[in-house]
Amino acid sequence: MGPSNDDACGGEGIRRRSCGCSKEDFLPEESFKSWGNYTKALKATPARLLDRLTARSGEHTELVEMKARSQHEMKKSLTWWDLMWFGIGAVIGAGIFVLTGLETKKHAGPAVVLSYVVSGVSAMLSVFCYTEFAVEIPAAGGSFAYLRVELGDFVAFIAAGNILLEYVIGGAAVARSWTSYFATLCNHHPNDFRIHVSTFPDDYNQLDPIAIVVIIVICTLAVASTKGSSRFNYIASIFHVAIILFIVIAGLTKANPKNFTPFAPYGPRGIFVASAVLFFAYVGFDAVSTMAEETKNPAKDIPIGLVGSMVITTLAYCILAVTLCLMQPYQQIDEDAPFSVAFEAVGWGWAKYIVAAGAIKGMTTVLLVSAVGQARYLTHIARTHMISPWFAKVHERARATAGSAW
């Protein structure tokens, strides 16, 4: 007689070829076996909560026992090269095309380049932390798995909720922005592609079918193959680098050094105020740390991939900021579409389509890496049974996670 379904999904150190989608896959604990067990579990809640407040996991548990609950191991197919391009794709999105104009005009002036340096250094320090997480515990859970070992289940539980909320809300916002830039390419207003529902409250009455389709396509690609996602991201990122080079080279041909004076009209305070906002242009690198379980040599590949991507991103941001400030006086820079308006101001209105294409590419890879990272977080959270263990399953052939489909 083979092992039970509980052994397949919840047993530690046991792998099965497959398991179904029965009640046992979603509610395997004894507490859900009967109403009597459920009543007893409710009565024991205070004691169990106290135990959770003080309980901590171990490295062996996270690296061996938790992985076994996925039935099949993920393919170790990624190198530092893949991780570096994943990092670039995760970070360089629409932020550089929007936040630069806003902070240049309101807080920093041409000194916004220093703001990008300050926020880049701060982001690099965060990268070092995530690198330590991933190297010490190379599991799909990333910071969640590290917190279970270092600070315990309760802190990890709170972090899990914040992580999933961040990915859901962030993905929705980026997908909605994708529609806005797509509308720019088509010479339409974004609301032309949205469905207005008059019975819904204001700010919640614009349904965005294009954003939904984009998310479905991106998640399908993420589910299909991690290596395939890496290749798509690699090709798309090369395209993005070409657009950035165009913006820089074309913009510098229209540069006027006088626009750099005064350099810091708002003083040092303005530089640091802007850097606090511009830090959000670097957000996304944490998703790369969740790929440690699929990395061939985590101790070598993760530090090179994460640090390399952050260095390249910081340099790109600084060069783009310098280009923008040389093209226009900081007082005239548009807050919403700085690069597009700057090219229009110098007589190159057609260049706004290239900027929009670059923004769309950036948001596409941000969504892709976000979907990959969210699935890995979800997988490890499910391994701990904080959510249904069904989401921890790894497909036998594709070695993709069931959580990806979520």
XYZ file of C-alpha atoms in Angstrom:
406
model
C 0.000 0.000 0.000
C 1.383 3.421 -0.962
C 1.526 6.411 1.335
C -1.603 8.417 1.931
C -2.457 11.717 0.315
C -1.440 13.442 3.579
C 2.037 12.006 3.123
C 2.164 13.338 -0.410
C 1.305 16.910 0.482
C 2.140 17.315 4.130
C 4.541 14.543 5.049
C 8.086 15.597 5.689
C 10.859 14.095 3.613
C 8.412 12.153 1.408
C 7.849 12.797 -2.285
C 5.024 11.479 -4.417
C 4.618 11.617 -8.167
C 1.323 13.475 -7.969
C -1.629 14.363 -5.792
C -5.074 15.632 -6.571
C -7.231 18.529 -5.556
C -9.234 16.922 -2.783
C -10.146 18.378 0.577
C -6.948 16.854 1.991
C -4.874 19.013 -0.332
C -6.380 22.205 1.044
C -7.183 21.262 4.655
C -4.744 18.488 5.668
C -4.470 19.274 9.379
C -6.227 17.177 12.026
C -8.190 20.253 13.127
C -10.345 20.009 9.996
C -11.065 16.254 10.117
C -14.307 16.704 12.042
C -16.405 19.317 13.814
C -15.232 17.882 17.129
C -11.599 18.345 16.185
C -12.369 21.872 15.009
C -14.027 22.751 18.335
C -11.046 21.397 20.268
C -8.698 23.404 18.048
C -10.613 26.609 18.776
C -10.358 25.988 22.517
C -6.622 25.415 22.177
C -6.123 28.604 20.137
C -4.549 30.708 22.965
C -1.951 28.045 23.758
C -1.234 27.393 20.076
C -0.873 31.121 19.423
C 1.608 31.435 22.301
C 3.561 28.530 20.852
C 3.617 30.247 17.459
C 4.860 33.480 19.021
C 7.957 31.727 20.319
C 8.469 28.938 17.753
C 11.351 29.162 15.284
C 12.203 27.015 12.318
C 15.598 25.532 11.442
C 17.735 25.606 8.325
C 17.313 21.863 7.777
C 13.546 22.242 8.051
C 13.428 25.009 5.455
C 15.884 23.399 3.029
C 14.820 19.754 3.261
C 11.524 19.148 5.009
C 9.662 22.139 3.562
C 10.920 21.441 0.039
C 9.682 17.842 0.305
C 6.121 19.117 0.676
C 6.222 20.307 -2.943
C 6.597 16.666 -4.119
C 9.069 17.620 -6.875
C 12.123 19.847 -6.770
C 12.366 22.939 -8.935
C 14.854 22.814 -11.791
C 18.213 24.389 -11.009
C 18.604 26.171 -14.330
C 19.572 29.761 -13.477
C 23.015 31.370 -13.422
C 24.251 34.793 -12.328
C 23.673 36.008 -15.890
C 19.985 35.091 -15.710
C 19.624 36.650 -12.253
C 21.280 39.882 -13.341
C 18.861 40.342 -16.220
C 15.953 39.350 -13.983
C 17.079 42.099 -11.600
C 17.282 44.684 -14.379
C 13.878 43.636 -15.681
C 12.355 43.760 -12.203
C 13.603 47.244 -11.350
C 13.737 49.362 -14.516
C 10.072 50.047 -15.173
C 7.872 53.089 -15.525
C 9.326 54.746 -12.397
C 12.282 56.330 -14.178
C 9.950 57.813 -16.811
C 7.654 59.442 -14.239
C 9.363 60.014 -10.882
C 12.379 61.779 -12.409
C 10.293 64.677 -13.677
C 8.286 65.016 -10.499
C 11.266 65.122 -8.139
C 13.432 67.250 -10.427
C 10.809 69.959 -10.633
C 9.594 69.918 -7.038
C 12.543 68.991 -4.832
C 15.975 68.537 -6.375
C 16.472 70.374 -9.675
C 19.425 69.044 -11.742
C 20.836 67.641 -8.496
C 18.294 64.835 -8.925
C 21.246 62.810 -10.212
C 22.667 62.926 -6.676
C 19.267 61.867 -5.353
C 19.460 58.794 -7.569
C 22.933 58.062 -6.208
C 21.706 58.312 -2.600
C 18.661 56.101 -3.199
C 20.830 53.707 -5.245
C 23.246 53.303 -2.345
C 20.302 52.667 -0.001
C 18.915 50.092 -2.405
C 22.330 48.433 -2.614
C 22.360 48.014 1.171
C 18.978 46.291 0.902
C 20.407 44.111 -1.867
C 23.181 42.984 0.491
C 20.522 41.948 3.019
C 18.504 39.981 0.463
C 21.710 38.394 -0.801
C 22.442 37.141 2.713
C 18.892 35.741 3.001
C 19.168 33.862 -0.270
C 22.702 32.549 0.221
C 22.187 31.383 3.803
C 18.797 29.776 3.079
C 18.521 29.140 -0.698
C 14.811 28.343 -0.676
C 11.917 29.775 -2.678
C 10.677 31.641 0.376
C 13.400 34.302 0.277
C 13.035 36.691 3.195
C 10.005 34.734 4.483
C 12.084 31.575 4.992
C 14.876 33.596 6.607
C 12.444 35.216 9.043
C 11.068 31.815 10.082
C 14.563 30.772 11.107
C 15.772 34.002 12.692
C 12.660 35.584 14.240
C 10.041 32.862 14.281
C 6.692 31.909 12.801
C 4.671 34.895 14.017
C 6.963 37.511 12.462
C 7.127 35.442 9.263
C 3.311 35.261 9.231
C 3.020 39.049 9.392
C 5.677 39.394 6.687
C 3.862 36.869 4.471
C 0.687 38.956 4.522
C 2.605 42.133 3.671
C 4.562 40.418 0.888
C 1.481 39.031 -0.845
C -0.405 42.320 -0.446
C 2.530 44.213 -1.956
C 2.659 41.941 -4.992
C -1.091 41.994 -5.621
C -1.512 45.760 -5.319
C 1.772 46.540 -7.066
C 0.959 44.238 -9.970
C -2.475 45.786 -10.403
C -1.036 49.317 -10.432
C 1.668 48.454 -12.966
C -0.819 46.656 -15.227
C -3.070 49.687 -15.165
C -0.132 51.919 -16.111
C 0.594 49.500 -18.965
C -2.784 50.459 -20.441
C -1.968 54.172 -20.116
C 1.286 53.895 -22.061
C -0.344 51.607 -24.621
C -2.959 54.313 -25.165
C -0.146 56.818 -25.772
C 1.246 54.614 -28.532
C -2.218 54.479 -30.110
C -2.814 58.251 -29.757
C -5.766 57.649 -27.425
C -6.713 58.610 -23.913
C -6.307 55.684 -21.469
C -10.012 55.795 -20.558
C -10.837 55.035 -24.192
C -9.717 51.475 -23.466
C -11.487 51.186 -20.117
C -15.072 50.306 -19.275
C -16.944 52.939 -17.288
C -19.411 51.566 -14.725
C -21.589 54.417 -13.509
C -22.988 52.444 -10.556
C -19.526 52.075 -8.983
C -18.009 54.811 -6.759
C -15.621 57.345 -8.306
C -12.030 56.137 -8.710
C -13.347 52.538 -8.748
C -15.572 52.744 -11.805
C -12.998 52.345 -14.608
C -12.609 48.638 -15.379
C -9.435 47.834 -17.292
C -9.769 44.704 -19.507
C -6.378 45.286 -21.162
C -4.648 45.177 -17.765
C -6.405 41.879 -16.991
C -5.324 40.343 -20.306
C -1.725 41.490 -19.775
C -1.615 39.928 -16.292
C -3.074 36.638 -17.601
C -0.517 36.452 -20.424
C 2.385 37.290 -18.097
C 1.301 34.734 -15.474
C 0.907 32.072 -18.183
C 4.485 32.684 -19.294
C 5.691 32.563 -15.680
C 3.884 29.240 -15.119
C 5.198 27.665 -18.332
C 8.919 27.856 -17.592
C 11.341 29.721 -15.385
C 14.093 29.397 -17.981
C 11.679 30.518 -20.695
C 10.733 33.526 -18.568
C 14.448 34.278 -18.203
C 14.979 34.195 -21.952
C 11.987 36.432 -22.616
C 13.175 38.871 -19.953
C 16.691 38.799 -21.422
C 15.474 39.655 -24.926
C 13.063 42.325 -23.653
C 15.773 43.878 -21.489
C 18.149 44.132 -24.452
C 15.374 45.969 -26.288
C 14.980 48.260 -23.265
C 18.709 48.974 -23.129
C 18.544 49.982 -26.805
C 15.731 52.437 -26.030
C 17.649 53.888 -23.079
C 20.702 54.356 -25.314
C 18.527 56.124 -27.874
C 17.072 58.458 -25.239
C 20.537 59.277 -23.908
C 22.279 59.758 -27.260
C 19.397 61.640 -28.894
C 18.815 63.725 -25.785
C 22.465 64.731 -25.418
C 22.497 66.017 -28.996
C 19.960 68.574 -27.746
C 21.805 69.260 -24.490
C 22.330 72.771 -23.165
C 24.845 72.991 -20.276
C 23.144 76.204 -19.081
C 20.158 74.083 -17.984
C 22.344 72.623 -15.245
C 22.478 76.017 -13.516
C 21.538 76.323 -10.699
C 22.524 72.734 -9.927
C 20.846 72.363 -6.511
C 18.166 75.074 -6.262
C 16.494 73.441 -3.259
C 19.691 72.707 -1.362
C 20.851 69.465 0.314
C 17.456 68.921 1.925
C 15.793 68.794 -1.480
C 18.281 66.162 -2.659
C 17.480 63.836 0.234
C 13.723 64.464 0.064
C 13.812 63.455 -3.597
C 15.954 60.405 -2.856
C 13.296 59.097 -0.450
C 10.730 59.109 -3.257
C 13.124 57.889 -5.953
C 13.907 54.796 -3.887
C 10.637 53.395 -5.219
C 12.197 53.360 -8.686
C 14.522 50.627 -7.363
C 11.842 48.396 -5.836
C 11.536 44.880 -7.269
C 14.922 43.302 -6.654
C 13.555 41.221 -3.762
C 11.802 38.957 -6.287
C 15.197 37.813 -7.570
C 16.156 36.419 -4.156
C 13.190 34.022 -4.298
C 14.861 32.240 -7.248
C 17.681 30.884 -5.072
C 16.125 27.422 -5.076
C 16.419 27.340 -8.895
C 19.957 28.744 -9.021
C 22.835 26.419 -9.879
C 25.307 27.954 -7.437
C 23.497 30.306 -5.006
C 26.628 31.305 -3.072
C 28.238 32.658 -6.245
C 25.385 33.474 -8.635
C 23.063 35.406 -6.316
C 25.587 38.037 -5.111
C 26.879 38.638 -8.649
C 23.393 38.734 -10.152
C 21.798 41.022 -7.564
C 24.707 43.428 -7.065
C 25.445 43.542 -10.800
C 21.864 44.398 -11.704
C 21.717 47.138 -9.062
C 24.971 48.738 -10.258
C 23.755 48.769 -13.872
C 20.349 50.133 -12.845
C 21.853 52.949 -10.768
C 24.173 54.000 -13.605
C 21.285 53.958 -16.095
C 19.095 56.072 -13.804
C 21.831 58.654 -13.240
C 22.631 58.981 -16.945
C 18.941 59.356 -17.839
C 18.492 62.006 -15.146
C 21.482 63.986 -16.431
C 20.149 63.766 -19.991
C 16.719 65.058 -19.001
C 18.114 68.008 -17.039
C 20.394 69.005 -19.911
C 17.504 68.999 -22.383
C 15.218 71.352 -20.439
C 15.425 73.849 -17.569
C 14.212 72.056 -14.455
C 11.321 74.539 -14.051
C 9.875 73.436 -17.423
C 10.166 69.677 -16.948
C 6.787 67.962 -17.049
C 5.823 66.064 -13.891
C 3.842 63.282 -15.597
C 5.713 62.576 -18.853
C 9.111 64.317 -18.529
C 11.002 62.614 -21.366
C 8.139 62.776 -23.864
C 7.553 66.482 -23.229
C 11.300 67.183 -23.288
C 11.610 65.668 -26.764
C 8.561 67.620 -27.918
C 10.155 70.818 -26.594
C 13.232 70.277 -28.772
C 11.125 69.473 -31.841
C 11.241 65.685 -31.682
C 7.629 64.919 -30.842
C 7.828 61.537 -32.560
C 10.292 60.357 -29.896
C 7.464 60.129 -27.357
C 6.412 56.871 -29.006
C 9.857 55.401 -28.377
C 9.680 56.518 -24.748
C 6.232 54.934 -24.411
C 7.530 51.699 -25.957
C 10.387 51.662 -23.445
C 7.966 52.205 -20.575
C 5.703 49.390 -21.805
C 8.668 47.038 -22.051
C 9.777 48.009 -18.559
C 6.350 47.392 -17.074
C 6.053 44.059 -18.899
C 9.244 42.671 -17.392
C 8.382 44.152 -13.992
C 5.103 42.223 -14.117
C 6.896 39.079 -15.275
C 9.514 39.065 -12.533
C 6.843 40.049 -10.012
C 4.722 37.042 -11.060
C 7.722 34.718 -10.782
C 8.671 36.109 -7.364
C 5.112 36.047 -6.040
C 4.719 32.408 -7.046
C 7.911 31.432 -5.194
C 6.881 33.284 -2.054
C 3.437 31.704 -2.266
C 4.956 28.242 -2.712
C 7.049 28.428 0.437
C 4.279 30.047 2.472
C 2.053 27.137 1.436
C 4.755 24.639 2.429
C 4.436 25.923 5.993
C 0.620 25.497 5.824
C 0.019 29.177 6.528
C -2.118 28.956 3.393
C -3.458 25.912 1.569
C -0.658 23.392 0.879
C -2.078 22.871 -2.621
C -0.225 26.036 -3.650
C 3.072 24.387 -2.690
C 2.825 21.702 -5.364
C 5.477 21.658 -8.083
C 4.538 20.160 -11.446
C 6.367 16.925 -12.221
C 7.387 17.856 -15.791
C 7.439 21.645 -15.959
C 8.769 21.925 -12.402
C 6.577 25.021 -12.129
C 4.647 25.858 -8.978
C 0.916 25.551 -8.492
C 1.146 28.939 -6.822
C 2.105 30.481 -10.159
C -1.391 29.976 -11.432
C -2.707 31.968 -8.471
